[in-house]
Amino acid sequence: MKTKLITGPMKSGKTRQLVLDLEQYVIAKKDVIWFEPEKDTRGGSHGNFLAARMEELKNSSYVHSFKIKKPEEIFTKAFEVSRWHKIFAIFIDEFFMIPFERDFFYKYQSSELKEIPITFAGLISSWSCELFPAAKNIIPFMDEIQKTDAICMECSKPANYSYFVKNWDSKDSISIDTGDNYKCLCHDCYMKLTKRPFTIDPKTN
């Protein structure tokens, strides 16, 4: 089993890398399976020509695309497809919206799919820098992690943070929209905009 994670903040090029990876298989005329979360209802949220190219690739006869709710559906759908086609890769977009548990990888390794490389793509943390549960469970099992960076929308430095432009205290830690509610920020700009009072207790030093 070869596992790969493509991650980074919003607007950083995760989709671009995913399109490149998927395109290689389509050009080679190799069947792959594409999974995305059913709860992601944004449609062409990736924007610009990438959304059009991704949809074009997903509509290829070599790409078998499914929307799923649970990780278990990956196995059932993959087995269905494998009855008629040899599968060369599996892609899972916006994985953080799917409730992955550690047991998924043990089940994958013991299944007939174990020789098929699997690529995950998506955010690993919320705008408040808290790891999503799915990310906590898949990161330790990744053979390769490819991290993309954006350009800070405040100062133009390399950016690594997805900043929620709504009220910082909002409970909506990840808004499923077109990304208009977010800014990509560098470390310094993120820290300034999310600054909170902090004191060091001298008794702990």
PDB file of C-alpha atoms in Angstrom:
ATOM      1  CA  MET A   1       0.000   0.000   0.000  1.00  0.00           C
ATOM      2  CA  LYS A   2       1.394   3.381  -1.080  1.00  0.00           C
ATOM      3  CA  THR A   3      -0.276   6.342   0.637  1.00  0.00           C
ATOM      4  CA  LYS A   4       0.035  10.043  -0.168  1.00  0.00           C
ATOM      5  CA  LEU A   5      -1.468  13.205   1.284  1.00  0.00           C
ATOM      6  CA  ILE A   6      -1.731  16.500  -0.618  1.00  0.00           C
ATOM      7  CA  THR A   7      -2.472  19.302   1.826  1.00  0.00           C
ATOM      8  CA  GLY A   8      -2.039  23.003   2.444  1.00  0.00           C
ATOM      9  CA  PRO A   9      -4.206  26.064   3.113  1.00  0.00           C
ATOM     10  CA  MET A  10      -7.071  27.162   0.928  1.00  0.00           C
ATOM     11  CA  LYS A  11      -6.078  28.714  -2.397  1.00  0.00           C
ATOM     12  CA  SER A  12      -2.645  27.053  -2.258  1.00  0.00           C
ATOM     13  CA  GLY A  13      -2.777  24.710  -5.250  1.00  0.00           C
ATOM     14  CA  LYS A  14      -3.920  21.401  -3.757  1.00  0.00           C
ATOM     15  CA  THR A  15      -6.388  21.007  -6.597  1.00  0.00           C
ATOM     16  CA  ARG A  16      -3.723  21.807  -9.175  1.00  0.00           C
ATOM     17  CA  GLN A  17      -1.506  18.998  -7.878  1.00  0.00           C
ATOM     18  CA  LEU A  18      -4.430  16.607  -7.680  1.00  0.00           C
ATOM     19  CA  VAL A  19      -5.370  17.394 -11.287  1.00  0.00           C
ATOM     20  CA  LEU A  20      -1.793  16.708 -12.397  1.00  0.00           C
ATOM     21  CA  ASP A  21      -1.724  13.354 -10.589  1.00  0.00           C
ATOM     22  CA  LEU A  22      -5.109  12.306 -11.947  1.00  0.00           C
ATOM     23  CA  GLU A  23      -4.255  13.480 -15.444  1.00  0.00           C
ATOM     24  CA  GLN A  24      -1.197  11.200 -15.601  1.00  0.00           C
ATOM     25  CA  TYR A  25      -3.384   8.121 -15.196  1.00  0.00           C
ATOM     26  CA  VAL A  26      -5.943   9.314 -17.733  1.00  0.00           C
ATOM     27  CA  ILE A  27      -3.236  10.042 -20.295  1.00  0.00           C
ATOM     28  CA  ALA A  28      -1.838   6.550 -19.658  1.00  0.00           C
ATOM     29  CA  LYS A  29      -5.339   5.101 -20.127  1.00  0.00           C
ATOM     30  CA  LYS A  30      -5.359   3.526 -16.668  1.00  0.00           C
ATOM     31  CA  ASP A  31      -8.548   3.128 -14.654  1.00  0.00           C
ATOM     32  CA  VAL A  32      -8.742   4.926 -11.318  1.00  0.00           C
ATOM     33  CA  ILE A  33     -11.436   5.587  -8.734  1.00  0.00           C
ATOM     34  CA  TRP A  34     -12.268   9.084  -7.506  1.00  0.00           C
ATOM     35  CA  PHE A  35     -14.091   9.603  -4.191  1.00  0.00           C
ATOM     36  CA  GLU A  36     -15.397  12.847  -2.742  1.00  0.00           C
ATOM     37  CA  PRO A  37     -17.629  13.540   0.287  1.00  0.00           C
ATOM     38  CA  GLU A  38     -21.344  13.650  -0.271  1.00  0.00           C
ATOM     39  CA  LYS A  39     -21.621  16.604   2.116  1.00  0.00           C
ATOM     40  CA  ASP A  40     -19.461  18.766  -0.154  1.00  0.00           C
ATOM     41  CA  THR A  41     -22.136  20.523  -2.183  1.00  0.00           C
ATOM     42  CA  ARG A  42     -20.011  23.408  -3.472  1.00  0.00           C
ATOM     43  CA  GLY A  43     -19.896  22.186  -7.064  1.00  0.00           C
ATOM     44  CA  GLY A  44     -17.226  24.050  -9.023  1.00  0.00           C
ATOM     45  CA  SER A  45     -15.809  25.686  -5.908  1.00  0.00           C
ATOM     46  CA  HIS A  46     -12.206  25.204  -6.974  1.00  0.00           C
ATOM     47  CA  GLY A  47     -12.614  28.049  -9.428  1.00  0.00           C
ATOM     48  CA  ASN A  48     -10.977  29.025 -12.716  1.00  0.00           C
ATOM     49  CA  PHE A  49      -9.777  26.570 -15.334  1.00  0.00           C
ATOM     50  CA  LEU A  50      -8.839  23.920 -12.737  1.00  0.00           C
ATOM     51  CA  ALA A  51     -12.474  23.179 -11.946  1.00  0.00           C
ATOM     52  CA  ALA A  52     -13.231  22.678 -15.629  1.00  0.00           C
ATOM     53  CA  ARG A  53     -10.203  20.440 -16.123  1.00  0.00           C
ATOM     54  CA  MET A  54     -10.995  18.378 -13.039  1.00  0.00           C
ATOM     55  CA  GLU A  55     -14.570  17.831 -14.195  1.00  0.00           C
ATOM     56  CA  GLU A  56     -13.289  16.892 -17.640  1.00  0.00           C
ATOM     57  CA  LEU A  57     -10.961  14.302 -16.146  1.00  0.00           C
ATOM     58  CA  LYS A  58     -13.641  12.928 -13.819  1.00  0.00           C
ATOM     59  CA  ASN A  59     -15.917  12.447 -16.826  1.00  0.00           C
ATOM     60  CA  SER A  60     -13.263  10.379 -18.583  1.00  0.00           C
ATOM     61  CA  SER A  61     -14.089   6.726 -19.149  1.00  0.00           C
ATOM     62  CA  TYR A  62     -10.988   5.877 -17.103  1.00  0.00           C
ATOM     63  CA  VAL A  63     -12.179   7.677 -13.961  1.00  0.00           C
ATOM     64  CA  HIS A  64     -14.914   6.055 -11.878  1.00  0.00           C
ATOM     65  CA  SER A  65     -16.302   8.789  -9.624  1.00  0.00           C
ATOM     66  CA  PHE A  66     -18.408   8.423  -6.457  1.00  0.00           C
ATOM     67  CA  LYS A  67     -19.743  10.591  -3.662  1.00  0.00           C
ATOM     68  CA  ILE A  68     -19.586   8.873  -0.275  1.00  0.00           C
ATOM     69  CA  LYS A  69     -20.546   9.417   3.370  1.00  0.00           C
ATOM     70  CA  LYS A  70     -18.381   6.827   5.112  1.00  0.00           C
ATOM     71  CA  PRO A  71     -14.952   5.240   4.497  1.00  0.00           C
ATOM     72  CA  GLU A  72     -16.566   1.793   4.287  1.00  0.00           C
ATOM     73  CA  GLU A  73     -18.096   2.792   0.959  1.00  0.00           C
ATOM     74  CA  ILE A  74     -14.600   2.968  -0.533  1.00  0.00           C
ATOM     75  CA  PHE A  75     -14.333  -0.790  -0.274  1.00  0.00           C
ATOM     76  CA  THR A  76     -17.774  -1.594  -1.634  1.00  0.00           C
ATOM     77  CA  LYS A  77     -17.452   0.806  -4.580  1.00  0.00           C
ATOM     78  CA  ALA A  78     -13.897  -0.291  -5.364  1.00  0.00           C
ATOM     79  CA  PHE A  79     -14.895  -3.953  -5.386  1.00  0.00           C
ATOM     80  CA  GLU A  80     -17.787  -3.175  -7.718  1.00  0.00           C
ATOM     81  CA  VAL A  81     -15.510  -1.377 -10.172  1.00  0.00           C
ATOM     82  CA  SER A  82     -12.779  -4.023  -9.932  1.00  0.00           C
ATOM     83  CA  ARG A  83     -15.191  -6.648 -11.254  1.00  0.00           C
ATOM     84  CA  TRP A  84     -14.944  -4.995 -14.670  1.00  0.00           C
ATOM     85  CA  HIS A  85     -11.734  -2.958 -14.608  1.00  0.00           C
ATOM     86  CA  LYS A  86      -8.252  -3.214 -13.197  1.00  0.00           C
ATOM     87  CA  ILE A  87      -7.820  -0.303 -10.790  1.00  0.00           C
ATOM     88  CA  PHE A  88      -4.441   1.447 -10.750  1.00  0.00           C
ATOM     89  CA  ALA A  89      -5.052   4.229  -8.201  1.00  0.00           C
ATOM     90  CA  ILE A  90      -7.595   5.632  -5.762  1.00  0.00           C
ATOM     91  CA  PHE A  91      -8.088   9.357  -5.106  1.00  0.00           C
ATOM     92  CA  ILE A  92     -10.008  10.856  -2.172  1.00  0.00           C
ATOM     93  CA  ASP A  93     -10.687  14.593  -2.413  1.00  0.00           C
ATOM     94  CA  GLU A  94     -11.639  16.732   0.620  1.00  0.00           C
ATOM     95  CA  PHE A  95     -10.943  13.715   2.831  1.00  0.00           C
ATOM     96  CA  PHE A  96     -11.422  15.718   6.054  1.00  0.00           C
ATOM     97  CA  MET A  97     -15.194  15.697   5.488  1.00  0.00           C
ATOM     98  CA  ILE A  98     -15.214  11.889   5.705  1.00  0.00           C
ATOM     99  CA  PRO A  99     -14.967  10.244   9.156  1.00  0.00           C
ATOM    100  CA  PHE A 100     -11.764   8.243   8.662  1.00  0.00           C
ATOM    101  CA  GLU A 101     -10.569   6.083  11.550  1.00  0.00           C
ATOM    102  CA  ARG A 102      -7.219   4.335  11.971  1.00  0.00           C
ATOM    103  CA  ASP A 103      -8.852   0.966  11.361  1.00  0.00           C
ATOM    104  CA  PHE A 104      -9.441   1.979   7.752  1.00  0.00           C
ATOM    105  CA  PHE A 105      -5.755   1.427   6.947  1.00  0.00           C
ATOM    106  CA  TYR A 106      -5.604  -1.987   8.586  1.00  0.00           C
ATOM    107  CA  LYS A 107      -8.673  -3.032   6.649  1.00  0.00           C
ATOM    108  CA  TYR A 108      -7.209  -1.619   3.427  1.00  0.00           C
ATOM    109  CA  GLN A 109      -3.935  -3.455   3.951  1.00  0.00           C
ATOM    110  CA  SER A 110      -5.716  -6.755   4.494  1.00  0.00           C
ATOM    111  CA  SER A 111      -8.032  -6.326   1.511  1.00  0.00           C
ATOM    112  CA  GLU A 112      -7.634  -7.015  -2.199  1.00  0.00           C
ATOM    113  CA  LEU A 113      -6.958  -3.288  -2.651  1.00  0.00           C
ATOM    114  CA  LYS A 114      -3.670  -3.309  -0.754  1.00  0.00           C
ATOM    115  CA  GLU A 115      -1.494  -2.980  -3.880  1.00  0.00           C
ATOM    116  CA  ILE A 116      -3.412   0.043  -5.164  1.00  0.00           C
ATOM    117  CA  PRO A 117      -1.863   3.435  -4.259  1.00  0.00           C
ATOM    118  CA  ILE A 118      -4.242   5.814  -2.519  1.00  0.00           C
ATOM    119  CA  THR A 119      -4.023   9.622  -2.517  1.00  0.00           C
ATOM    120  CA  PHE A 120      -5.807  11.874  -0.033  1.00  0.00           C
ATOM    121  CA  ALA A 121      -6.249  15.610  -0.617  1.00  0.00           C
ATOM    122  CA  GLY A 122      -7.642  18.385   1.536  1.00  0.00           C
ATOM    123  CA  LEU A 123      -7.176  20.568   4.580  1.00  0.00           C
ATOM    124  CA  ILE A 124      -5.778  19.060   7.759  1.00  0.00           C
ATOM    125  CA  SER A 125      -6.865  21.775  10.185  1.00  0.00           C
ATOM    126  CA  SER A 126      -9.550  24.361  10.770  1.00  0.00           C
ATOM    127  CA  TRP A 127      -9.024  28.141  10.632  1.00  0.00           C
ATOM    128  CA  SER A 128      -8.301  27.973  14.382  1.00  0.00           C
ATOM    129  CA  CYS A 129      -5.389  25.577  13.679  1.00  0.00           C
ATOM    130  CA  GLU A 130      -7.071  22.546  15.222  1.00  0.00           C
ATOM    131  CA  LEU A 131      -6.465  19.266  13.416  1.00  0.00           C
ATOM    132  CA  PHE A 132      -9.564  17.691  11.975  1.00  0.00           C
ATOM    133  CA  PRO A 133     -10.313  14.236  13.446  1.00  0.00           C
ATOM    134  CA  ALA A 134      -9.838  12.594  10.034  1.00  0.00           C
ATOM    135  CA  ALA A 135      -6.428  14.249   9.676  1.00  0.00           C
ATOM    136  CA  LYS A 136      -5.303  12.973  13.088  1.00  0.00           C
ATOM    137  CA  ASN A 137      -6.183   9.465  11.986  1.00  0.00           C
ATOM    138  CA  ILE A 138      -4.639   9.406   8.520  1.00  0.00           C
ATOM    139  CA  ILE A 139      -1.405  11.424   8.884  1.00  0.00           C
ATOM    140  CA  PRO A 140       0.530   8.708  10.768  1.00  0.00           C
ATOM    141  CA  PHE A 141      -0.198   6.300   7.904  1.00  0.00           C
ATOM    142  CA  MET A 142       1.034   8.516   5.079  1.00  0.00           C
ATOM    143  CA  ASP A 143       4.132   7.405   3.152  1.00  0.00           C
ATOM    144  CA  GLU A 144       4.353  10.815   1.485  1.00  0.00           C
ATOM    145  CA  ILE A 145       2.996  14.238   2.443  1.00  0.00           C
ATOM    146  CA  GLN A 146       3.058  16.935  -0.211  1.00  0.00           C
ATOM    147  CA  LYS A 147       2.382  20.372   1.235  1.00  0.00           C
ATOM    148  CA  THR A 148       1.429  23.352  -0.895  1.00  0.00           C
ATOM    149  CA  ASP A 149       1.734  27.028   0.042  1.00  0.00           C
ATOM    150  CA  ALA A 150      -0.204  30.072  -1.087  1.00  0.00           C
ATOM    151  CA  ILE A 151       0.582  33.788  -1.223  1.00  0.00           C
ATOM    152  CA  CYS A 152      -0.416  35.872   1.788  1.00  0.00           C
ATOM    153  CA  MET A 153      -3.385  38.047   0.890  1.00  0.00           C
ATOM    154  CA  GLU A 154      -2.141  40.709   3.311  1.00  0.00           C
ATOM    155  CA  CYS A 155       1.591  41.042   2.640  1.00  0.00           C
ATOM    156  CA  SER A 156       2.366  38.666  -0.279  1.00  0.00           C
ATOM    157  CA  LYS A 157       4.774  36.419   1.652  1.00  0.00           C
ATOM    158  CA  PRO A 158       4.431  32.620   1.379  1.00  0.00           C
ATOM    159  CA  ALA A 159       1.223  31.684   3.189  1.00  0.00           C
ATOM    160  CA  ASN A 160       0.334  28.594   5.162  1.00  0.00           C
ATOM    161  CA  TYR A 161      -2.815  29.562   7.076  1.00  0.00           C
ATOM    162  CA  SER A 162      -6.507  29.585   6.152  1.00  0.00           C
ATOM    163  CA  TYR A 163      -7.985  32.526   8.058  1.00  0.00           C
ATOM    164  CA  PHE A 164     -11.749  32.691   8.572  1.00  0.00           C
ATOM    165  CA  VAL A 165     -12.730  36.302   7.886  1.00  0.00           C
ATOM    166  CA  LYS A 166     -15.896  36.061   9.973  1.00  0.00           C
ATOM    167  CA  ASN A 167     -15.979  36.523  13.734  1.00  0.00           C
ATOM    168  CA  TRP A 168     -13.028  34.684  15.315  1.00  0.00           C
ATOM    169  CA  ASP A 169     -15.340  33.227  17.972  1.00  0.00           C
ATOM    170  CA  SER A 170     -17.642  31.677  15.392  1.00  0.00           C
ATOM    171  CA  LYS A 171     -18.368  28.002  16.022  1.00  0.00           C
ATOM    172  CA  ASP A 172     -18.290  27.352  12.298  1.00  0.00           C
ATOM    173  CA  SER A 173     -14.675  26.170  12.147  1.00  0.00           C
ATOM    174  CA  ILE A 174     -14.884  25.082   8.510  1.00  0.00           C
ATOM    175  CA  SER A 175     -17.415  26.748   6.284  1.00  0.00           C
ATOM    176  CA  ILE A 176     -18.276  24.618   3.259  1.00  0.00           C
ATOM    177  CA  ASP A 177     -18.429  27.338   0.641  1.00  0.00           C
ATOM    178  CA  THR A 178     -16.493  28.620  -2.345  1.00  0.00           C
ATOM    179  CA  GLY A 179     -13.662  29.870  -0.140  1.00  0.00           C
ATOM    180  CA  ASP A 180     -14.830  33.498  -0.154  1.00  0.00           C
ATOM    181  CA  ASN A 181     -15.010  33.457   3.644  1.00  0.00           C
ATOM    182  CA  TYR A 182     -11.281  32.783   3.887  1.00  0.00           C
ATOM    183  CA  LYS A 183      -7.987  34.558   3.440  1.00  0.00           C
ATOM    184  CA  CYS A 184      -4.632  32.862   3.004  1.00  0.00           C
ATOM    185  CA  LEU A 185      -2.154  34.364   5.449  1.00  0.00           C
ATOM    186  CA  CYS A 186       1.519  34.013   6.321  1.00  0.00           C
ATOM    187  CA  HIS A 187       2.552  33.185   9.878  1.00  0.00           C
ATOM    188  CA  ASP A 188       3.088  36.803  10.939  1.00  0.00           C
ATOM    189  CA  CYS A 189      -0.193  38.111   9.524  1.00  0.00           C
ATOM    190  CA  TYR A 190      -2.130  35.175  10.954  1.00  0.00           C
ATOM    191  CA  MET A 191      -0.692  35.764  14.420  1.00  0.00           C
ATOM    192  CA  LYS A 192      -1.560  39.473  14.268  1.00  0.00           C
ATOM    193  CA  LEU A 193      -5.148  38.905  13.225  1.00  0.00           C
ATOM    194  CA  THR A 194      -5.769  36.130  15.754  1.00  0.00           C
ATOM    195  CA  LYS A 195      -3.804  37.651  18.629  1.00  0.00           C
ATOM    196  CA  ARG A 196      -5.118  36.731  22.080  1.00  0.00           C
ATOM    197  CA  PRO A 197      -4.042  37.838  25.547  1.00  0.00           C
ATOM    198  CA  PHE A 198      -1.393  35.502  26.893  1.00  0.00           C
ATOM    199  CA  THR A 199       0.608  35.640  30.110  1.00  0.00           C
ATOM    200  CA  ILE A 200       3.346  33.376  31.401  1.00  0.00           C
ATOM    201  CA  ASP A 201       2.956  32.148  34.938  1.00  0.00           C
ATOM    202  CA  PRO A 202       6.347  32.660  36.615  1.00  0.00           C
ATOM    203  CA  LYS A 203       5.641  29.691  38.867  1.00  0.00           C
ATOM    204  CA  THR A 204       5.962  27.370  35.870  1.00  0.00           C
ATOM    205  CA  ASN A 205       9.463  28.651  34.955  1.00  0.00           C
TER     206      ASN A 205
END
